Amino acid sequence: MKLLLLAPPGAGKGTQGERLAARYGAAHIAAGDLLRAEARAESRLGRQIASYQVRGDLVPDQIVLDVLTPAVVAAAAGGGYILDGFPRTLPQATAAAELAVRLGVTLDAVIHLYAPDSVLTRRLLGRAGQAGRADDTADVIRHRLQVFAETTGPLVPFYQERGILIAVDADQPPESVTAGIQDQLTRLL
Ligand code: AMP
């Protein structure tokens, strides 16, 4: 199974990504996690990545592709992937499509999780203490939601036109969101 999770911060991509990966025996590839791991390495590249993440800005496309491609290539040769938080820009979506062609794999579906900004903000502020993320402050959360609306939002019609978009209301308990995704996946595939 090859799926993309297209969702704003706080919509539950991580939780749903893990569940879908377990359900379909696919690799859960979370772009934010891989970039944070690289940032922790405190290499030159890591420091560069951290400087974008702490402000809630997107990391430049080429860096994201360099960090993610090896994991995608490995997963494509195995049980497939649930890509969580990638692509987030139109150039990334084009690069992802080119990579899929090169690897001879086809994307099964793109799952768009949506919820009002007020709900997303409340959830992100609620987890702020536990997750220990530098980007879970009120100002940075506001900026991340704005970046999603302006830069990542246009990917929704991009995948809708390709007939592979599933939209699920994320303002429900996690089990209901998973059930909603699986229902629609069954209908689509
Ligand atoms: P996330 O863990 O998905 O909330 O991502 C946290 C941060 O990592 C984002 O605010 C960006 O700084 C960076 N990031 C994650 N995925 C991407 C991506 N596909 N393109 C650019 N930056 C990304």
Tab-separated table of C-alpha atoms and ligand atoms in Angstrom:
chain	number	residue	atom	x	y	z
A	1	MET	CA	0.000	0.000	0.000
A	2	LYS	CA	1.251	3.468	-0.879
A	3	LEU	CA	-0.533	6.378	0.754
A	4	LEU	CA	0.096	10.044	1.443
A	5	LEU	CA	-1.258	11.842	4.494
A	6	LEU	CA	-2.027	15.455	3.688
A	7	ALA	CA	-3.063	17.260	6.846
A	8	PRO	CA	-2.406	20.438	8.817
A	9	PRO	CA	-0.441	20.364	12.089
A	10	GLY	CA	-2.528	18.867	14.894
A	11	ALA	CA	-4.858	16.842	12.649
A	12	GLY	CA	-3.420	13.528	13.868
A	13	LYS	CA	-1.229	12.499	10.909
A	14	GLY	CA	1.283	10.790	13.198
A	15	THR	CA	-1.354	8.677	14.967
A	16	GLN	CA	-3.176	7.753	11.759
A	17	GLY	CA	0.131	7.142	9.952
A	18	GLU	CA	1.205	4.605	12.573
A	19	ARG	CA	-2.172	2.860	12.514
A	20	LEU	CA	-2.319	2.634	8.727
A	21	ALA	CA	1.273	1.393	8.556
A	22	ALA	CA	0.495	-1.393	11.054
A	23	ARG	CA	-2.760	-2.262	9.256
A	24	TYR	CA	-1.161	-2.541	5.787
A	25	GLY	CA	2.340	-3.738	6.738
A	26	ALA	CA	3.831	-0.586	5.224
A	27	ALA	CA	6.585	1.724	6.487
A	28	HIS	CA	5.449	4.877	8.306
A	29	ILE	CA	7.684	7.637	6.955
A	30	ALA	CA	7.091	10.870	8.896
A	31	ALA	CA	8.868	13.790	7.223
A	32	GLY	CA	8.894	15.947	10.382
A	33	ASP	CA	10.382	13.091	12.470
A	34	LEU	CA	13.137	12.334	9.940
A	35	LEU	CA	14.006	16.025	9.682
A	36	ARG	CA	14.014	16.401	13.503
A	37	ALA	CA	16.342	13.378	13.781
A	38	GLU	CA	18.704	14.984	11.269
A	39	ALA	CA	18.476	18.294	13.176
A	40	ARG	CA	19.454	16.543	16.430
A	41	ALA	CA	22.628	15.231	14.777
A	42	GLU	CA	23.918	18.850	14.972
A	43	SER	CA	25.690	18.580	11.653
A	44	ARG	CA	25.791	21.668	9.403
A	45	LEU	CA	22.728	20.313	7.607
A	46	GLY	CA	21.074	19.566	10.953
A	47	ARG	CA	21.558	23.128	12.186
A	48	GLN	CA	20.109	24.445	8.933
A	49	ILE	CA	17.032	22.186	9.273
A	50	ALA	CA	16.519	23.166	12.926
A	51	SER	CA	16.533	26.861	12.025
A	52	TYR	CA	13.501	26.351	9.724
A	53	GLN	CA	11.669	23.991	12.068
A	54	VAL	CA	11.911	26.223	15.124
A	55	ARG	CA	10.249	29.087	13.190
A	56	GLY	CA	7.568	26.837	11.692
A	57	ASP	CA	8.842	27.496	8.154
A	58	LEU	CA	9.135	24.746	5.578
A	59	VAL	CA	12.584	23.222	5.116
A	60	PRO	CA	13.781	23.816	1.502
A	61	ASP	CA	12.518	21.193	-0.974
A	62	GLN	CA	15.944	19.843	-1.979
A	63	ILE	CA	16.950	19.159	1.645
A	64	VAL	CA	13.626	17.403	2.295
A	65	LEU	CA	14.067	15.246	-0.805
A	66	ASP	CA	17.653	14.329	0.143
A	67	VAL	CA	16.569	13.282	3.643
A	68	LEU	CA	13.423	11.360	2.591
A	69	THR	CA	14.332	9.666	-0.692
A	70	PRO	CA	16.410	6.776	0.780
A	71	ALA	CA	13.533	5.814	3.121
A	72	VAL	CA	10.984	5.958	0.283
A	73	VAL	CA	13.193	3.878	-2.030
A	74	ALA	CA	13.640	1.203	0.668
A	75	ALA	CA	9.907	1.120	1.492
A	76	ALA	CA	8.888	0.949	-2.186
A	77	ALA	CA	10.955	-2.232	-2.507
A	78	GLY	CA	9.212	-3.687	0.582
A	79	GLY	CA	5.650	-3.439	1.878
A	80	GLY	CA	4.968	0.095	0.661
A	81	TYR	CA	4.737	3.355	2.607
A	82	ILE	CA	2.516	5.763	4.462
A	83	LEU	CA	4.102	9.138	3.808
A	84	ASP	CA	3.168	11.515	6.610
A	85	GLY	CA	3.855	15.217	6.040
A	86	PHE	CA	5.363	14.841	2.572
A	87	PRO	CA	4.823	16.323	0.029
A	88	ARG	CA	4.018	19.771	1.442
A	89	THR	CA	4.689	21.907	-1.664
A	90	LEU	CA	3.810	21.541	-5.358
A	91	PRO	CA	7.497	21.043	-6.357
A	92	GLN	CA	7.730	18.263	-3.724
A	93	ALA	CA	4.559	16.662	-5.159
A	94	THR	CA	6.080	16.740	-8.655
A	95	ALA	CA	9.353	15.269	-7.354
A	96	ALA	CA	7.421	12.557	-5.470
A	97	ALA	CA	5.509	11.644	-8.644
A	98	GLU	CA	8.780	11.455	-10.629
A	99	LEU	CA	10.352	9.266	-7.950
A	100	ALA	CA	7.344	6.912	-8.040
A	101	VAL	CA	7.684	6.573	-11.837
A	102	ARG	CA	11.429	5.892	-11.478
A	103	LEU	CA	10.722	3.218	-8.843
A	104	GLY	CA	7.858	1.724	-10.871
A	105	VAL	CA	5.295	2.186	-8.073
A	106	THR	CA	1.829	3.798	-8.092
A	107	LEU	CA	0.280	5.887	-5.367
A	108	ASP	CA	-2.964	4.272	-4.128
A	109	ALA	CA	-4.552	7.252	-2.364
A	110	VAL	CA	-3.995	10.607	-0.680
A	111	ILE	CA	-5.747	11.079	2.654
A	112	HIS	CA	-6.663	14.644	3.524
A	113	LEU	CA	-7.498	15.144	7.209
A	114	TYR	CA	-9.248	18.433	7.970
A	115	ALA	CA	-10.387	20.280	11.097
A	116	PRO	CA	-11.011	23.926	12.046
A	117	ASP	CA	-7.914	25.922	13.035
A	118	SER	CA	-9.404	26.458	16.515
A	119	VAL	CA	-9.468	22.668	17.111
A	120	LEU	CA	-5.948	22.186	15.703
A	121	THR	CA	-4.565	25.023	17.856
A	122	ARG	CA	-6.176	23.647	20.997
A	123	ARG	CA	-4.705	20.187	20.362
A	124	LEU	CA	-1.220	21.487	19.596
A	125	LEU	CA	-1.152	23.709	22.686
A	126	GLY	CA	-2.442	20.747	24.694
A	127	ARG	CA	0.442	18.509	23.657
A	128	ALA	CA	3.044	21.305	23.922
A	129	GLY	CA	4.358	20.241	27.327
A	130	GLN	CA	4.536	16.499	26.585
A	131	ALA	CA	6.022	16.454	23.084
A	132	GLY	CA	8.824	18.889	23.972
A	133	ARG	CA	8.772	20.458	20.518
A	134	ALA	CA	10.208	23.932	20.077
A	135	ASP	CA	7.547	24.713	17.437
A	136	ASP	CA	4.477	24.106	19.664
A	137	THR	CA	4.194	27.702	20.919
A	138	ALA	CA	1.124	29.872	20.172
A	139	ASP	CA	2.950	32.157	17.674
A	140	VAL	CA	4.693	29.350	15.811
A	141	ILE	CA	1.492	27.256	15.707
A	142	ARG	CA	-0.340	30.206	14.100
A	143	HIS	CA	2.443	30.474	11.515
A	144	ARG	CA	2.487	26.720	10.795
A	145	LEU	CA	-1.281	26.754	10.165
A	146	GLN	CA	-0.843	29.719	7.823
A	147	VAL	CA	1.988	27.947	5.936
A	148	PHE	CA	-0.255	24.895	5.582
A	149	ALA	CA	-3.168	26.954	4.212
A	150	GLU	CA	-1.020	28.896	1.746
A	151	THR	CA	1.564	26.374	0.565
A	152	THR	CA	0.292	22.862	1.269
A	153	GLY	CA	-3.441	23.525	0.773
A	154	PRO	CA	-3.061	23.737	-3.053
A	155	LEU	CA	-2.066	20.040	-3.035
A	156	VAL	CA	-5.684	19.144	-2.171
A	157	PRO	CA	-7.074	20.106	-5.631
A	158	PHE	CA	-3.855	18.740	-7.214
A	159	TYR	CA	-4.663	15.215	-5.969
A	160	GLN	CA	-8.445	15.660	-6.261
A	161	GLU	CA	-8.029	16.166	-10.010
A	162	ARG	CA	-6.154	12.861	-10.136
A	163	GLY	CA	-9.140	11.105	-8.534
A	164	ILE	CA	-7.191	9.668	-5.605
A	165	LEU	CA	-8.135	12.073	-2.797
A	166	ILE	CA	-9.989	10.938	0.311
A	167	ALA	CA	-11.141	13.664	2.742
A	168	VAL	CA	-11.878	12.762	6.358
A	169	ASP	CA	-13.056	14.987	9.226
A	170	ALA	CA	-10.247	14.865	11.819
A	171	ASP	CA	-12.383	16.468	14.545
A	172	GLN	CA	-13.475	13.072	15.893
A	173	PRO	CA	-11.912	10.457	18.190
A	174	PRO	CA	-8.859	8.772	16.566
A	175	GLU	CA	-10.689	5.414	16.163
A	176	SER	CA	-13.505	7.106	14.218
A	177	VAL	CA	-10.979	8.866	11.967
A	178	THR	CA	-9.252	5.523	11.251
A	179	ALA	CA	-12.618	3.889	10.511
A	180	GLY	CA	-13.552	6.769	8.177
A	181	ILE	CA	-10.257	6.434	6.302
A	182	GLN	CA	-10.627	2.669	5.923
A	183	ASP	CA	-14.225	2.951	4.706
A	184	GLN	CA	-13.305	5.416	2.012
A	185	LEU	CA	-10.160	3.500	1.057
A	186	THR	CA	-12.195	0.344	0.525
A	187	ARG	CA	-14.576	2.254	-1.736
A	188	LEU	CA	-11.772	3.903	-3.706
A	189	LEU	CA	-9.515	0.880	-4.270
B	1	AMP	P1	5.530	17.971	11.389
B	1	AMP	O1	6.244	17.066	12.346
B	1	AMP	O2	4.931	17.246	10.228
B	1	AMP	O3	4.560	18.894	12.080
B	1	AMP	O4	6.671	18.918	10.753
B	1	AMP	C1	7.419	19.780	11.592
B	1	AMP	C2	8.274	20.720	10.767
B	1	AMP	O5	9.190	19.978	9.948
B	1	AMP	C3	7.533	21.626	9.784
B	1	AMP	O6	7.005	22.785	10.412
B	1	AMP	C4	8.657	21.959	8.809
B	1	AMP	O7	9.572	22.873	9.371
B	1	AMP	C5	9.381	20.622	8.698
B	1	AMP	N1	8.811	19.762	7.637
B	1	AMP	C6	8.169	18.575	7.805
B	1	AMP	N2	7.814	18.058	6.620
B	1	AMP	C7	8.233	18.940	5.674
B	1	AMP	C8	8.156	18.981	4.253
B	1	AMP	N3	7.576	18.008	3.546
B	1	AMP	N4	8.684	20.047	3.613
B	1	AMP	C9	9.298	21.039	4.306
B	1	AMP	N5	9.405	21.071	5.633
B	1	AMP	C10	8.882	20.032	6.324
